[in-house]
Short mmCIF file of C-alpha atoms in Angstrom, two decimals:
data_model
loop_
_atom_site.label_atom_id
_atom_site.label_comp_id
_atom_site.label_asym_id
_atom_site.label_seq_id
_atom_site.Cartn_x
_atom_site.Cartn_y
_atom_site.Cartn_z
CA MET A 475 127.69 82.77 154.68
CA ASN A 476 127.42 85.09 151.11
CA PRO A 477 128.09 83.35 148.47
CA ASN A 478 131.62 83.24 147.03
CA ASP A 479 131.68 81.92 150.70
CA PHE A 480 129.07 79.24 150.26
CA ARG A 481 130.50 78.33 147.09
CA ARG A 482 134.11 77.59 147.78
CA HIS A 483 132.37 75.59 151.59
CA GLY A 484 130.05 73.98 148.67
CA HIS A 485 132.72 72.94 146.92
CA GLU A 486 134.98 71.72 149.27
CA MET A 487 132.55 69.28 151.44
CA VAL A 488 131.93 68.03 148.06
CA GLU A 489 134.94 66.90 147.47
CA TRP A 490 134.86 65.73 151.19
CA ILE A 491 131.73 63.65 151.12
CA ALA A 492 133.07 62.39 147.28
CA ASN A 493 136.41 61.10 149.49
CA TYR A 494 134.23 60.05 152.37
CA LEU A 495 132.66 57.37 149.79
CA GLU A 496 135.48 56.65 147.82
CA THR A 497 136.79 55.21 151.11
CA VAL A 498 134.44 53.73 153.77
CA ARG A 499 135.24 50.54 153.38
CA ASP A 500 138.68 51.60 155.06
CA ARG A 501 136.42 52.93 158.41
CA ARG A 502 134.70 50.82 160.92
CA VAL A 503 130.82 50.47 160.59
CA LEU A 504 130.55 50.15 163.96
CA PRO A 505 131.78 53.34 166.01
CA ASP A 506 134.44 52.48 169.25
CA VAL A 507 132.72 54.76 171.64
CA LYS A 508 130.51 54.37 175.10
CA PRO A 509 126.76 55.29 175.82
CA GLY A 510 127.19 58.80 176.95
CA GLU A 511 131.35 59.50 175.20
CA VAL A 512 129.41 61.85 172.62
CA PHE A 513 127.56 63.60 174.75
CA ASP A 514 130.85 63.85 176.71
CA ARG A 515 132.82 65.14 174.53
CA LEU A 516 130.66 68.22 172.92
CA PRO A 517 130.33 71.71 174.64
CA THR A 518 127.97 71.95 177.70
CA HIS A 519 126.85 75.04 176.32
CA ALA A 520 125.84 76.95 172.63
CA PRO A 521 128.43 79.15 170.99
CA ASP A 522 128.12 82.49 171.64
CA THR A 523 129.40 83.47 168.14
CA ALA A 524 130.32 81.77 164.63
CA GLU A 525 133.09 79.66 164.51
CA PRO A 526 134.99 79.31 161.31
CA PHE A 527 133.99 76.58 158.73
CA GLU A 528 137.32 74.88 158.83
CA GLN A 529 136.48 74.13 162.57
CA ILE A 530 133.30 73.47 162.49
CA MET A 531 134.29 69.93 159.88
CA GLN A 532 136.92 69.27 162.43
CA ASP A 533 134.25 68.73 164.55
CA PHE A 534 132.22 66.96 163.05
CA GLU A 535 135.12 65.00 161.44
CA ALA A 536 136.55 63.65 164.97
CA GLN A 537 133.41 64.26 167.16
CA ILE A 538 130.71 63.21 165.25
CA LEU A 539 131.44 60.89 162.41
CA SER A 540 133.76 58.84 165.10
CA GLY A 541 131.02 57.88 166.60
CA SER A 542 128.70 57.46 163.72
CA THR A 543 127.31 54.34 162.80
CA LEU A 544 128.26 53.72 159.19
CA TRP A 545 124.68 52.95 157.14
CA ASN A 546 126.77 52.94 153.59
CA HIS A 547 129.62 50.96 154.69
CA PRO A 548 129.79 47.22 152.49
CA ARG A 549 129.85 45.61 155.59
CA PHE A 550 126.94 47.57 156.89
CA PHE A 551 124.83 44.24 157.29
CA SER A 552 121.83 45.51 159.78
CA TYR A 553 118.82 46.24 159.31
CA PHE A 554 117.46 47.65 155.92
CA ALA A 555 119.51 49.53 152.90
CA ILE A 556 120.10 53.04 152.86
CA SER A 557 119.09 55.70 151.69
CA SER A 558 121.47 57.97 151.24
CA THR A 559 123.22 56.99 147.73
CA PRO A 560 125.00 59.76 145.88
CA PRO A 561 122.09 60.80 144.05
CA SER A 562 119.89 61.48 146.47
CA ILE A 563 122.37 62.66 147.89
CA LEU A 564 122.80 66.19 145.22
CA ALA A 565 118.61 66.07 145.26
CA GLU A 566 119.74 67.08 149.07
CA PHE A 567 121.06 70.36 148.20
CA LEU A 568 118.51 71.27 145.73
CA ALA A 569 116.30 70.73 148.22
CA ALA A 570 117.42 73.15 150.90
CA ALA A 571 118.85 75.15 148.52
CA ILE A 572 114.87 76.02 147.26
CA ASN A 573 112.99 75.27 150.80
CA GLN A 574 109.99 74.25 150.19
CA ASN A 575 107.09 72.79 152.66
CA GLY A 576 104.03 71.07 151.20
CA ILE A 577 101.24 72.79 153.75
CA LEU A 578 99.05 72.73 149.92
CA TRP A 579 99.18 73.53 146.91
CA LYS A 580 99.89 76.83 147.00
CA SER A 581 102.90 76.94 149.76
CA GLY A 582 104.55 74.33 147.48
CA PRO A 583 102.93 73.88 143.68
CA ALA A 584 105.82 71.88 142.22
CA LEU A 585 106.17 70.15 145.33
CA THR A 586 102.63 68.71 145.55
CA GLU A 587 102.38 67.75 142.00
CA LEU A 588 106.18 66.10 141.89
CA GLU A 589 104.50 63.72 144.87
CA GLN A 590 101.18 62.95 142.85
CA VAL A 591 103.35 62.27 140.02
CA THR A 592 106.86 59.58 141.42
CA LEU A 593 103.95 57.69 143.84
CA GLY A 594 102.05 57.16 140.11
CA TRP A 595 105.51 55.79 138.69
CA LEU A 596 106.16 53.25 142.14
CA ARG A 597 102.68 53.08 141.92
CA GLU A 598 102.99 50.83 138.50
CA TRP A 599 106.12 49.84 139.40
CA LEU A 600 104.56 48.07 142.25
CA GLY A 601 102.07 46.71 140.06
CA LEU A 602 98.50 48.65 142.31
CA PRO A 603 95.66 49.99 140.46
CA PRO A 604 95.07 52.95 139.53
CA GLU A 605 92.86 54.13 141.96
CA TYR A 606 95.58 53.90 144.98
CA PHE A 607 96.33 57.54 145.93
CA GLY A 608 99.91 57.74 147.54
CA ILE A 609 101.25 59.70 150.26
CA MET A 610 104.37 60.04 151.68
CA TYR A 611 105.17 60.37 155.46
CA ASP A 612 108.46 59.97 157.53
CA THR A 613 107.87 57.82 158.67
CA ALA A 614 106.47 53.99 157.96
CA SER A 615 105.14 53.51 161.44
CA VAL A 616 103.24 57.14 161.28
CA SER A 617 101.46 55.42 157.90
CA THR A 618 100.50 52.69 159.93
CA LEU A 619 99.16 55.09 162.32
CA HIS A 620 97.46 57.48 159.00
CA ALA A 621 95.87 53.69 158.63
CA LEU A 622 94.91 52.90 162.04
CA ILE A 623 92.90 56.61 162.01
CA ALA A 624 91.38 55.87 158.47
CA ALA A 625 90.00 52.20 160.51
CA ARG A 626 88.69 52.96 162.49
CA GLN A 627 86.91 56.35 161.03
CA PHE A 628 85.88 53.81 158.33
CA VAL A 629 84.03 51.64 160.89
CA VAL A 630 82.54 54.01 163.36
CA PRO A 631 81.87 57.21 160.94
CA ASP A 632 80.77 59.56 163.63
CA THR A 633 84.14 58.95 165.24
CA ARG A 634 85.45 63.37 164.71
CA ARG A 635 82.15 63.86 166.53
CA HIS A 636 81.98 61.81 168.77
CA GLY A 637 85.62 61.03 169.95
CA ALA A 638 87.08 57.12 170.32
CA ARG A 639 85.64 54.17 172.11
CA HIS A 640 87.16 51.15 174.16
CA ASP A 641 85.30 48.32 172.57
CA LEU A 642 87.56 48.79 168.94
CA VAL A 643 89.68 45.84 168.38
CA VAL A 644 92.78 45.74 165.86
CA TYR A 645 94.65 42.17 165.28
CA THR A 646 97.51 41.56 163.93
CA SER A 647 100.35 38.96 163.84
CA ASP A 648 103.12 38.55 167.00
CA GLN A 649 105.92 38.61 164.42
CA ALA A 650 104.10 42.32 163.39
CA HIS A 651 106.23 45.41 163.83
CA SER A 652 105.86 47.31 166.79
CA SER A 653 104.26 50.43 165.16
CA ILE A 654 101.14 48.28 165.60
CA GLU A 655 100.73 48.63 168.82
CA LYS A 656 101.90 52.26 169.43
CA GLY A 657 99.58 53.82 167.06
CA ALA A 658 97.54 51.58 168.80
CA LEU A 659 97.93 52.22 171.84
CA ALA A 660 98.00 56.31 170.90
CA LEU A 661 94.62 56.63 169.29
CA GLY A 662 93.03 55.18 171.83
CA PHE A 663 92.46 51.53 171.40
CA GLY A 664 93.52 50.14 174.28
CA GLU A 665 96.59 47.70 175.42
CA ASP A 666 93.51 45.23 176.06
CA ASN A 667 91.84 45.72 173.25
CA VAL A 668 95.29 45.07 170.55
CA ARG A 669 95.60 41.44 169.80
CA LYS A 670 98.35 39.55 168.20
CA ILE A 671 98.01 36.36 167.19
CA ALA A 672 100.34 33.41 167.13
CA THR A 673 101.90 32.09 163.41
CA ASP A 674 102.55 28.98 161.73
CA GLU A 675 105.50 27.36 161.50
CA ASN A 676 106.45 29.88 158.74
CA PHE A 677 105.75 32.67 161.06
CA ALA A 678 102.16 33.20 158.90
CA ILE A 679 99.61 34.16 160.56
CA ARG A 680 97.07 31.36 161.26
CA LEU A 681 93.95 32.52 160.15
CA ASP A 682 91.99 29.70 162.00
CA LEU A 683 93.84 32.31 165.60
CA LEU A 684 92.04 35.27 164.17
CA GLU A 685 89.23 34.44 162.83
CA ALA A 686 89.18 31.89 166.49
CA ALA A 687 89.70 35.93 168.10
CA ILE A 688 87.28 37.75 166.05
CA GLN A 689 84.21 35.30 166.99
CA LYS A 690 85.45 35.65 170.43
CA ASP A 691 85.34 39.88 170.90
CA LEU A 692 81.96 39.32 168.77
CA THR A 693 80.78 37.55 171.94
CA GLU A 694 81.75 39.92 174.50
CA GLY A 695 80.84 42.66 172.55
CA ARG A 696 83.76 44.49 171.06
CA VAL A 697 83.67 45.67 167.42
CA PRO A 698 86.56 43.92 165.45
CA CYS A 699 87.97 47.28 163.41
CA CYS A 700 91.01 46.40 161.80
CA VAL A 701 93.57 44.41 160.75
CA VAL A 702 97.30 44.81 159.78
CA ALA A 703 98.64 41.74 157.80
CA CYS A 704 102.31 41.82 157.05
CA VAL A 705 104.75 40.84 153.75
CA GLY A 706 108.14 41.54 155.23
CA ALA A 707 107.17 41.13 159.08
CA THR A 708 110.61 43.03 160.82
CA PRO A 709 111.72 39.72 162.60
CA THR A 710 111.32 37.01 159.78
CA ALA A 711 111.01 39.08 157.09
CA SER A 712 107.98 36.74 156.81
CA VAL A 713 104.74 36.97 154.77
CA ASP A 714 100.96 35.95 155.89
CA PRO A 715 98.28 34.98 153.65
CA ILE A 716 97.61 38.22 152.20
CA SER A 717 94.16 36.94 150.26
CA GLN A 718 93.15 35.09 152.64
CA VAL A 719 92.67 37.68 155.36
CA ILE A 720 91.77 40.03 153.28
CA THR A 721 88.30 37.88 153.11
CA LEU A 722 88.51 36.94 156.31
CA ALA A 723 88.77 40.89 157.49
CA ARG A 724 85.86 41.68 154.43
CA HIS A 725 83.72 38.90 155.72
CA TYR A 726 83.26 41.14 158.78
CA GLY A 727 83.40 44.12 157.68
CA MET A 728 86.67 45.27 158.90
CA TRP A 729 89.68 47.14 157.70
CA ILE A 730 92.37 45.99 156.15
CA HIS A 731 96.19 47.61 155.39
CA VAL A 732 99.40 45.66 154.81
CA ASP A 733 102.81 46.54 156.27
CA ALA A 734 104.95 46.16 153.44
CA ALA A 735 107.91 48.72 154.39
CA TYR A 736 110.00 46.20 154.46
CA ALA A 737 109.37 43.54 151.24
CA GLY A 738 107.53 46.36 149.48
CA PRO A 739 109.78 47.28 147.28
CA ALA A 740 109.72 43.33 146.34
CA ALA A 741 106.83 43.39 144.49
CA MET A 742 108.17 45.11 141.80
CA LEU A 743 110.14 42.03 140.75
CA PRO A 744 107.88 39.01 138.48
CA GLU A 745 109.39 36.85 140.44
CA CYS A 746 108.13 38.40 143.81
CA ALA A 747 104.66 38.60 143.04
CA PRO A 748 103.21 35.65 143.86
CA HIS A 749 104.78 36.99 147.71
CA PHE A 750 102.32 39.94 147.46
CA ALA A 751 98.70 37.67 145.68
CA GLY A 752 95.11 39.86 146.45
CA TRP A 753 97.71 43.00 147.99
CA ASP A 754 95.48 45.21 145.32
CA HIS A 755 92.05 44.93 147.58
CA ALA A 756 93.23 46.15 150.68
CA ASP A 757 92.62 49.89 152.14
CA SER A 758 96.02 50.65 152.19
CA ILE A 759 99.52 49.43 152.26
CA VAL A 760 102.48 51.07 153.75
CA MET A 761 106.04 50.29 152.58
CA ASN A 762 109.40 51.56 152.29
CA PRO A 763 110.98 52.63 148.96
CA GLN A 764 114.68 53.02 149.77
CA LYS A 765 114.56 49.14 151.47
CA CYS A 766 115.34 47.65 148.14
CA PRO A 767 116.10 44.11 146.97
CA LYS A 768 118.96 43.88 146.18
CA SER A 769 118.33 40.28 143.98
CA GLY A 770 115.69 37.60 144.39
CA CYS A 771 113.09 37.50 147.30
#
């Protein structure tokens, strides 16, 4: 595609996007399709030659858009807020155009330093101390996976040399996101070494049961490694007593990770600060900035 064609089709696409955003409320939130229907409509084999841009856009509307759940629809109330706002769409244009890869500093100096600066802003908005260092991952699940890696290294520093042990235990609530258990399984902790602690009437982790589980594991020769506390658990949006969990975990020499992926942005609101009391003493925190609170807690 030469620059002139790109310019022409680019303007056409911007017009299409603007019209879509302007009229999205007139569309269905959920597509009227059955499993496999989109798959069956698409060509079985890849094309041998390129198709005109106009044909691609027609296929996009007929085959893809018609089979898409519209997350930026005003009547979409599932899951969490979308991240594809008009400013972010324009930002995608620029990001795609200069095609940066943050493999290391030299591969993308501005990208590397922009990430540090903007995450520093986010840290300030959240009221976290300056010693916190931020890094972007593709998902909160990957962030939790890395937190568990750090926890394992913290408790057993020679893991890098000798490999995984089978006596390290991870504790979280029965309301926690599945990524915690999946991360523990992927890292070799083992399903038998993941404790899902029961919760109270507010769906917050019970401290007495957490300590009882830790004591039992110590008695049986296991090594308590990490506690993952929740601020905005996925099933119920419940909040664990962070300060008390951290105090308990510190007593047993464990790593404390706070999963605030869902509710984390609410920490920017002064009226929500009590829900986050103590999280600035955790070893690691994950949150998704796009899951932004619209009002209140």
